[in-house]
mmCIF file of C-alpha atoms in Angstrom:
data_model
loop_
_atom_site.group_PDB
_atom_site.id
_atom_site.type_symbol
_atom_site.label_atom_id
_atom_site.label_comp_id
_atom_site.label_asym_id
_atom_site.label_seq_id
_atom_site.Cartn_x
_atom_site.Cartn_y
_atom_site.Cartn_z
ATOM 1 C CA UNK A 287 -43.673 123.435 1.985
ATOM 2 C CA UNK A 288 -40.871 122.191 4.156
ATOM 3 C CA UNK A 289 -39.616 118.818 5.255
ATOM 4 C CA UNK A 290 -37.495 117.911 8.244
ATOM 5 C CA UNK A 291 -37.114 114.208 7.536
ATOM 6 C CA UNK A 292 -37.228 112.392 4.242
ATOM 7 C CA UNK A 293 -40.147 110.071 3.507
ATOM 8 C CA UNK A 294 -39.646 107.698 0.590
ATOM 9 C CA UNK A 295 -43.241 108.344 -0.560
ATOM 10 C CA UNK A 296 -42.543 112.062 -0.895
ATOM 11 C CA UNK A 297 -40.460 113.689 -3.618
ATOM 12 C CA UNK A 298 -38.095 115.836 -1.591
ATOM 13 C CA UNK A 299 -36.205 118.863 -2.828
ATOM 14 C CA UNK A 300 -34.045 121.721 -1.670
ATOM 15 C CA UNK A 301 -33.925 125.152 -3.254
ATOM 16 C CA UNK A 302 -32.536 128.632 -2.862
ATOM 17 C CA UNK A 303 -34.804 131.290 -1.394
ATOM 18 C CA UNK A 304 -35.263 132.979 -4.781
ATOM 19 C CA UNK A 305 -37.443 130.077 -5.952
ATOM 20 C CA UNK A 306 -39.248 129.417 -2.659
ATOM 21 C CA UNK A 307 -42.649 130.954 -3.381
ATOM 22 C CA UNK A 308 -42.961 129.857 -6.989
ATOM 23 C CA UNK A 309 -41.942 126.284 -6.127
ATOM 24 C CA UNK A 310 -44.385 126.123 -3.227
ATOM 25 C CA UNK A 311 -47.268 127.109 -5.494
ATOM 26 C CA UNK A 312 -46.217 124.794 -8.309
ATOM 27 C CA UNK A 313 -45.657 121.874 -5.926
ATOM 28 C CA UNK A 314 -49.211 122.308 -4.627
ATOM 29 C CA UNK A 315 -50.529 122.334 -8.189
ATOM 30 C CA UNK A 316 -48.559 119.193 -9.039
ATOM 31 C CA UNK A 317 -49.870 117.381 -5.973
ATOM 32 C CA UNK A 318 -53.443 118.208 -6.923
ATOM 33 C CA UNK A 319 -53.065 116.850 -10.433
ATOM 34 C CA UNK A 320 -50.843 113.823 -9.753
ATOM 35 C CA UNK A 321 -51.546 112.890 -6.107
ATOM 36 C CA UNK A 322 -47.759 112.787 -5.711
ATOM 37 C CA UNK A 323 -46.622 114.546 -2.539
ATOM 38 C CA UNK A 324 -43.754 117.028 -2.826
ATOM 39 C CA UNK A 325 -41.819 118.619 0.026
ATOM 40 C CA UNK A 326 -39.275 121.392 -0.520
ATOM 41 C CA UNK A 327 -36.803 122.977 1.880
ATOM 42 C CA UNK A 328 -35.863 126.544 0.886
ATOM 43 C CA UNK A 329 -32.663 127.989 2.339
ATOM 44 C CA UNK A 330 -29.832 130.236 1.221
ATOM 45 C CA UNK A 331 -28.284 129.070 -2.031
ATOM 46 C CA UNK A 332 -24.851 128.531 -0.479
ATOM 47 C CA UNK A 333 -26.349 126.322 2.215
ATOM 48 C CA UNK A 334 -28.467 124.398 -0.292
ATOM 49 C CA UNK A 335 -25.425 123.618 -2.452
ATOM 50 C CA UNK A 336 -23.420 122.596 0.623
ATOM 51 C CA UNK A 337 -26.087 120.210 1.863
ATOM 52 C CA UNK A 338 -26.353 118.505 -1.514
ATOM 53 C CA UNK A 339 -22.565 118.311 -1.931
ATOM 54 C CA UNK A 340 -22.248 116.766 1.531
ATOM 55 C CA UNK A 341 -24.602 113.989 0.519
ATOM 56 C CA UNK A 342 -27.801 114.919 2.313
ATOM 57 C CA UNK A 343 -30.596 112.920 0.708
ATOM 58 C CA UNK A 344 -32.838 114.899 -1.628
ATOM 59 C CA UNK A 345 -34.517 113.894 -4.859
ATOM 60 C CA UNK A 346 -33.857 117.221 -6.558
ATOM 61 C CA UNK A 347 -32.189 120.576 -6.102
ATOM 62 C CA UNK A 348 -33.080 124.002 -7.534
ATOM 63 C CA UNK A 349 -30.359 126.663 -7.709
ATOM 64 C CA UNK A 350 -28.846 129.194 -10.074
ATOM 65 C CA UNK A 351 -27.601 127.386 -13.162
ATOM 66 C CA UNK A 352 -23.922 127.954 -12.410
ATOM 67 C CA UNK A 353 -24.347 126.357 -8.970
ATOM 68 C CA UNK A 354 -26.083 123.382 -10.568
ATOM 69 C CA UNK A 355 -23.149 123.005 -12.958
ATOM 70 C CA UNK A 356 -20.700 122.966 -10.037
ATOM 71 C CA UNK A 357 -22.718 120.210 -8.371
ATOM 72 C CA UNK A 358 -22.726 118.321 -11.670
ATOM 73 C CA UNK A 359 -18.941 118.553 -12.001
ATOM 74 C CA UNK A 360 -18.612 117.136 -8.495
ATOM 75 C CA UNK A 361 -20.913 114.222 -9.276
ATOM 76 C CA UNK A 362 -23.726 115.291 -6.943
ATOM 77 C CA UNK A 363 -26.490 115.330 -9.550
ATOM 78 C CA UNK A 364 -27.540 112.885 -12.243
ATOM 79 C CA UNK A 365 -25.744 113.595 -15.516
ATOM 80 C CA UNK A 366 -27.993 115.227 -18.082
ATOM 81 C CA UNK A 367 -30.818 115.926 -15.618
ATOM 82 C CA UNK A 368 -30.438 119.709 -15.463
ATOM 83 C CA UNK A 369 -33.759 121.355 -16.322
ATOM 84 C CA UNK A 370 -33.910 125.137 -16.683
ATOM 85 C CA UNK A 371 -36.984 126.515 -14.914
ATOM 86 C CA UNK A 372 -37.032 130.313 -14.832
ATOM 87 C CA UNK A 373 -35.166 133.572 -15.368
ATOM 88 C CA UNK A 374 -35.093 136.520 -13.003
ATOM 89 C CA UNK A 375 -33.571 139.989 -13.039
ATOM 90 C CA UNK A 376 -32.271 142.193 -10.236
ATOM 91 C CA UNK A 377 -34.591 144.809 -8.755
ATOM 92 C CA UNK A 378 -34.140 147.753 -6.400
ATOM 93 C CA UNK A 379 -36.137 148.543 -3.267
ATOM 94 C CA UNK A 380 -36.523 151.314 -0.708
ATOM 95 C CA UNK A 381 -38.610 151.482 2.451
ATOM 96 C CA UNK A 382 -42.330 151.967 1.839
ATOM 97 C CA UNK A 383 -43.042 155.648 1.292
ATOM 98 C CA UNK A 384 -39.381 156.653 1.155
ATOM 99 C CA UNK A 385 -38.117 158.978 -1.598
ATOM 100 C CA UNK A 386 -37.432 157.108 -4.822
ATOM 101 C CA UNK A 387 -34.066 157.859 -6.398
ATOM 102 C CA UNK A 388 -33.605 158.067 -10.135
ATOM 103 C CA UNK A 389 -32.687 154.597 -11.428
ATOM 104 C CA UNK A 390 -33.207 155.263 -15.128
ATOM 105 C CA UNK A 391 -29.566 154.794 -16.152
ATOM 106 C CA UNK A 392 -26.277 153.335 -15.031
ATOM 107 C CA UNK A 393 -25.007 156.786 -14.055
ATOM 108 C CA UNK A 394 -28.173 157.523 -12.073
ATOM 109 C CA UNK A 395 -27.905 154.290 -10.093
ATOM 110 C CA UNK A 396 -24.224 154.919 -9.366
ATOM 111 C CA UNK A 397 -25.116 158.373 -8.028
ATOM 112 C CA UNK A 398 -27.985 156.959 -5.939
ATOM 113 C CA UNK A 399 -25.638 154.410 -4.391
ATOM 114 C CA UNK A 400 -23.071 157.084 -3.557
ATOM 115 C CA UNK A 401 -25.774 159.127 -1.817
ATOM 116 C CA UNK A 402 -27.367 156.232 0.064
ATOM 117 C CA UNK A 403 -26.783 155.924 3.801
ATOM 118 C CA UNK A 404 -26.633 152.117 3.539
ATOM 119 C CA UNK A 405 -26.706 149.680 0.607
ATOM 120 C CA UNK A 406 -27.838 146.081 0.880
ATOM 121 C CA UNK A 407 -27.444 142.989 -1.255
ATOM 122 C CA UNK A 408 -27.452 139.224 -0.843
ATOM 123 C CA UNK A 409 -24.893 136.438 -0.858
ATOM 124 C CA UNK A 410 -26.522 135.051 -4.014
ATOM 125 C CA UNK A 411 -26.031 135.745 -7.737
ATOM 126 C CA UNK A 412 -27.590 139.216 -7.562
ATOM 127 C CA UNK A 413 -25.257 140.238 -4.746
ATOM 128 C CA UNK A 414 -22.192 139.008 -6.619
ATOM 129 C CA UNK A 415 -23.263 141.048 -9.643
ATOM 130 C CA UNK A 416 -23.810 144.216 -7.601
ATOM 131 C CA UNK A 417 -20.413 143.828 -5.927
ATOM 132 C CA UNK A 418 -18.778 143.528 -9.357
ATOM 133 C CA UNK A 419 -20.529 146.706 -10.480
ATOM 134 C CA UNK A 420 -19.140 148.582 -7.473
ATOM 135 C CA UNK A 421 -15.638 147.417 -8.383
ATOM 136 C CA UNK A 422 -16.105 148.373 -12.025
ATOM 137 C CA UNK A 423 -17.327 151.837 -11.066
ATOM 138 C CA UNK A 424 -14.352 152.329 -8.753
ATOM 139 C CA UNK A 425 -16.507 152.996 -5.685
ATOM 140 C CA UNK A 426 -16.149 149.719 -3.754
ATOM 141 C CA UNK A 427 -13.716 151.069 -1.152
ATOM 142 C CA UNK A 428 -15.633 154.335 -0.783
ATOM 143 C CA UNK A 429 -18.924 152.682 0.077
ATOM 144 C CA UNK A 430 -17.545 149.621 1.909
ATOM 145 C CA UNK A 431 -18.472 150.959 5.392
ATOM 146 C CA UNK A 432 -22.067 151.398 4.226
ATOM 147 C CA UNK A 433 -22.547 147.908 2.780
ATOM 148 C CA UNK A 434 -24.935 145.569 4.573
ATOM 149 C CA UNK A 435 -24.818 142.055 3.170
ATOM 150 C CA UNK A 436 -27.823 139.956 4.113
ATOM 151 C CA UNK A 437 -26.954 136.659 5.747
ATOM 152 C CA UNK A 438 -27.750 133.546 3.665
ATOM 153 C CA UNK A 439 -31.488 132.954 3.569
ATOM 154 C CA UNK A 440 -32.350 136.470 4.783
ATOM 155 C CA UNK A 441 -34.268 138.546 2.217
ATOM 156 C CA UNK A 442 -32.677 141.936 1.566
ATOM 157 C CA UNK A 443 -36.186 143.377 1.647
ATOM 158 C CA UNK A 444 -36.541 142.647 5.359
ATOM 159 C CA UNK A 445 -33.428 144.735 6.021
ATOM 160 C CA UNK A 446 -34.905 147.559 3.943
ATOM 161 C CA UNK A 447 -38.236 147.334 5.759
ATOM 162 C CA UNK A 448 -36.475 147.321 9.132
ATOM 163 C CA UNK A 449 -34.465 150.447 8.374
ATOM 164 C CA UNK A 450 -31.070 148.743 8.262
ATOM 165 C CA UNK A 451 -30.725 149.305 4.512
ATOM 166 C CA UNK A 452 -31.735 152.411 2.572
ATOM 167 C CA UNK A 453 -31.218 150.999 -0.935
ATOM 168 C CA UNK A 454 -31.594 147.260 -1.461
ATOM 169 C CA UNK A 455 -30.779 145.032 -4.434
ATOM 170 C CA UNK A 456 -31.984 141.457 -4.986
ATOM 171 C CA UNK A 457 -33.864 139.216 -7.398
ATOM 172 C CA UNK A 458 -37.296 140.676 -8.123
ATOM 173 C CA UNK A 459 -38.908 137.414 -7.013
ATOM 174 C CA UNK A 460 -37.420 137.850 -3.529
ATOM 175 C CA UNK A 461 -38.368 141.513 -3.130
ATOM 176 C CA UNK A 462 -41.848 141.787 -4.581
ATOM 177 C CA UNK A 463 -43.794 140.235 -1.697
ATOM 178 C CA UNK A 464 -41.856 141.668 1.256
ATOM 179 C CA UNK A 465 -44.087 143.969 3.337
ATOM 180 C CA UNK A 466 -42.866 147.434 4.233
ATOM 181 C CA UNK A 467 -40.896 148.163 1.063
ATOM 182 C CA UNK A 468 -41.432 149.681 -2.365
ATOM 183 C CA UNK A 469 -39.836 147.934 -5.333
ATOM 184 C CA UNK A 470 -38.920 150.909 -7.501
ATOM 185 C CA UNK A 471 -37.818 149.031 -10.604
ATOM 186 C CA UNK A 472 -35.309 146.753 -12.247
ATOM 187 C CA UNK A 473 -31.709 147.526 -13.062
ATOM 188 C CA UNK A 474 -31.578 149.154 -16.513
ATOM 189 C CA UNK A 475 -30.734 146.768 -19.358
ATOM 190 C CA UNK A 476 -27.135 147.960 -19.731
ATOM 191 C CA UNK A 477 -26.233 146.708 -16.249
ATOM 192 C CA UNK A 478 -28.931 144.089 -15.689
ATOM 193 C CA UNK A 479 -27.991 140.468 -15.129
ATOM 194 C CA UNK A 480 -30.462 137.663 -15.728
ATOM 195 C CA UNK A 481 -30.065 134.619 -13.526
ATOM 196 C CA UNK A 482 -31.329 131.299 -14.841
ATOM 197 C CA UNK A 483 -32.621 128.994 -12.123
ATOM 198 C CA UNK A 484 -32.368 125.288 -12.852
ATOM 199 C CA UNK A 485 -33.387 122.012 -11.269
ATOM 200 C CA UNK A 486 -31.565 118.695 -11.344
ATOM 201 C CA UNK A 487 -32.046 115.209 -9.960
ATOM 202 C CA UNK A 488 -29.703 114.429 -7.072
ATOM 203 C CA UNK A 489 -27.642 111.251 -7.204
ATOM 204 C CA UNK A 490 -29.109 110.444 -3.778
ATOM 205 C CA UNK A 491 -32.638 110.255 -5.231
ATOM 206 C CA UNK A 492 -34.453 106.969 -4.652
ATOM 207 C CA UNK A 493 -37.158 107.832 -7.193
ATOM 208 C CA UNK A 494 -35.529 109.470 -10.225
ATOM 209 C CA UNK A 495 -38.373 108.637 -12.632
ATOM 210 C CA UNK A 496 -41.012 110.313 -10.455
ATOM 211 C CA UNK A 497 -38.673 113.246 -9.890
ATOM 212 C CA UNK A 498 -38.084 113.652 -13.630
ATOM 213 C CA UNK A 499 -41.845 113.865 -14.172
ATOM 214 C CA UNK A 500 -42.087 116.611 -11.558
ATOM 215 C CA UNK A 501 -39.245 118.605 -13.128
ATOM 216 C CA UNK A 502 -40.922 118.336 -16.527
ATOM 217 C CA UNK A 503 -44.044 119.905 -15.037
ATOM 218 C CA UNK A 504 -42.026 122.664 -13.339
ATOM 219 C CA UNK A 505 -40.446 123.558 -16.699
ATOM 220 C CA UNK A 506 -43.646 123.329 -18.731
ATOM 221 C CA UNK A 507 -45.510 126.261 -20.293
ATOM 222 C CA UNK A 508 -48.350 125.402 -17.910
ATOM 223 C CA UNK A 509 -46.188 126.726 -15.064
ATOM 224 C CA UNK A 510 -45.523 130.035 -16.829
ATOM 225 C CA UNK A 511 -48.330 132.082 -15.296
ATOM 226 C CA UNK A 512 -47.227 131.154 -11.780
ATOM 227 C CA UNK A 513 -43.649 132.149 -12.538
ATOM 228 C CA UNK A 514 -44.677 135.508 -13.952
ATOM 229 C CA UNK A 515 -46.869 136.158 -10.936
ATOM 230 C CA UNK A 516 -43.788 135.711 -8.755
ATOM 231 C CA UNK A 517 -41.566 138.045 -10.792
ATOM 232 C CA UNK A 518 -39.932 135.474 -13.034
ATOM 233 C CA UNK A 519 -39.986 134.601 -16.709
ATOM 234 C CA UNK A 520 -39.907 131.254 -18.467
ATOM 235 C CA UNK A 521 -36.390 129.914 -18.867
ATOM 236 C CA UNK A 522 -36.917 129.670 -22.618
ATOM 237 C CA UNK A 523 -38.465 132.372 -24.775
#
């Protein structure tokens, strides 16, 4: 769901793209059970954090946990309202039907990256992790001309599907439903990074009690099946 203007009768939220699909499904489920309307804007995580920090009125925000903590330190969210919702790992994609490189180990992925014509990643947590790996492996300058960084809010998978990126990296939840690509697996455990996505009540909220009830539902075990269907795990356990 999306909202262009804020209605006091609607719980309004803003989220990063990684949580877009799972939040849309869970918001629909919550509306059906509570009759409380929910409207969520999903944009790039950097933009979402900026809009909240600049005081745009939302009842809640959903971002990577470290971004939520930065908003908390700046006084943009209600103290103690952070609610962890889900965990997600980084996956790898190629164009549908394209050869699948070996991604079974750190060394294999490094070799695949060195061979790839173009490599894509996002401006979000997964992209920051991949960039750090390139630095650690000592290949950042070598592959720099072949890096394609997706603009905020643009799924890396669309660049893979369109032929702009040969080897794409992003949260599994953002890759798994993009048409025209094959998700060939997750980063191996040795180099995997798990991002925790959290929600928090914004200080601009006019209905914090109703918003708290919604966040409790989003974090509940009842929401687990939806999260797993969208490539995420429960935040706890």
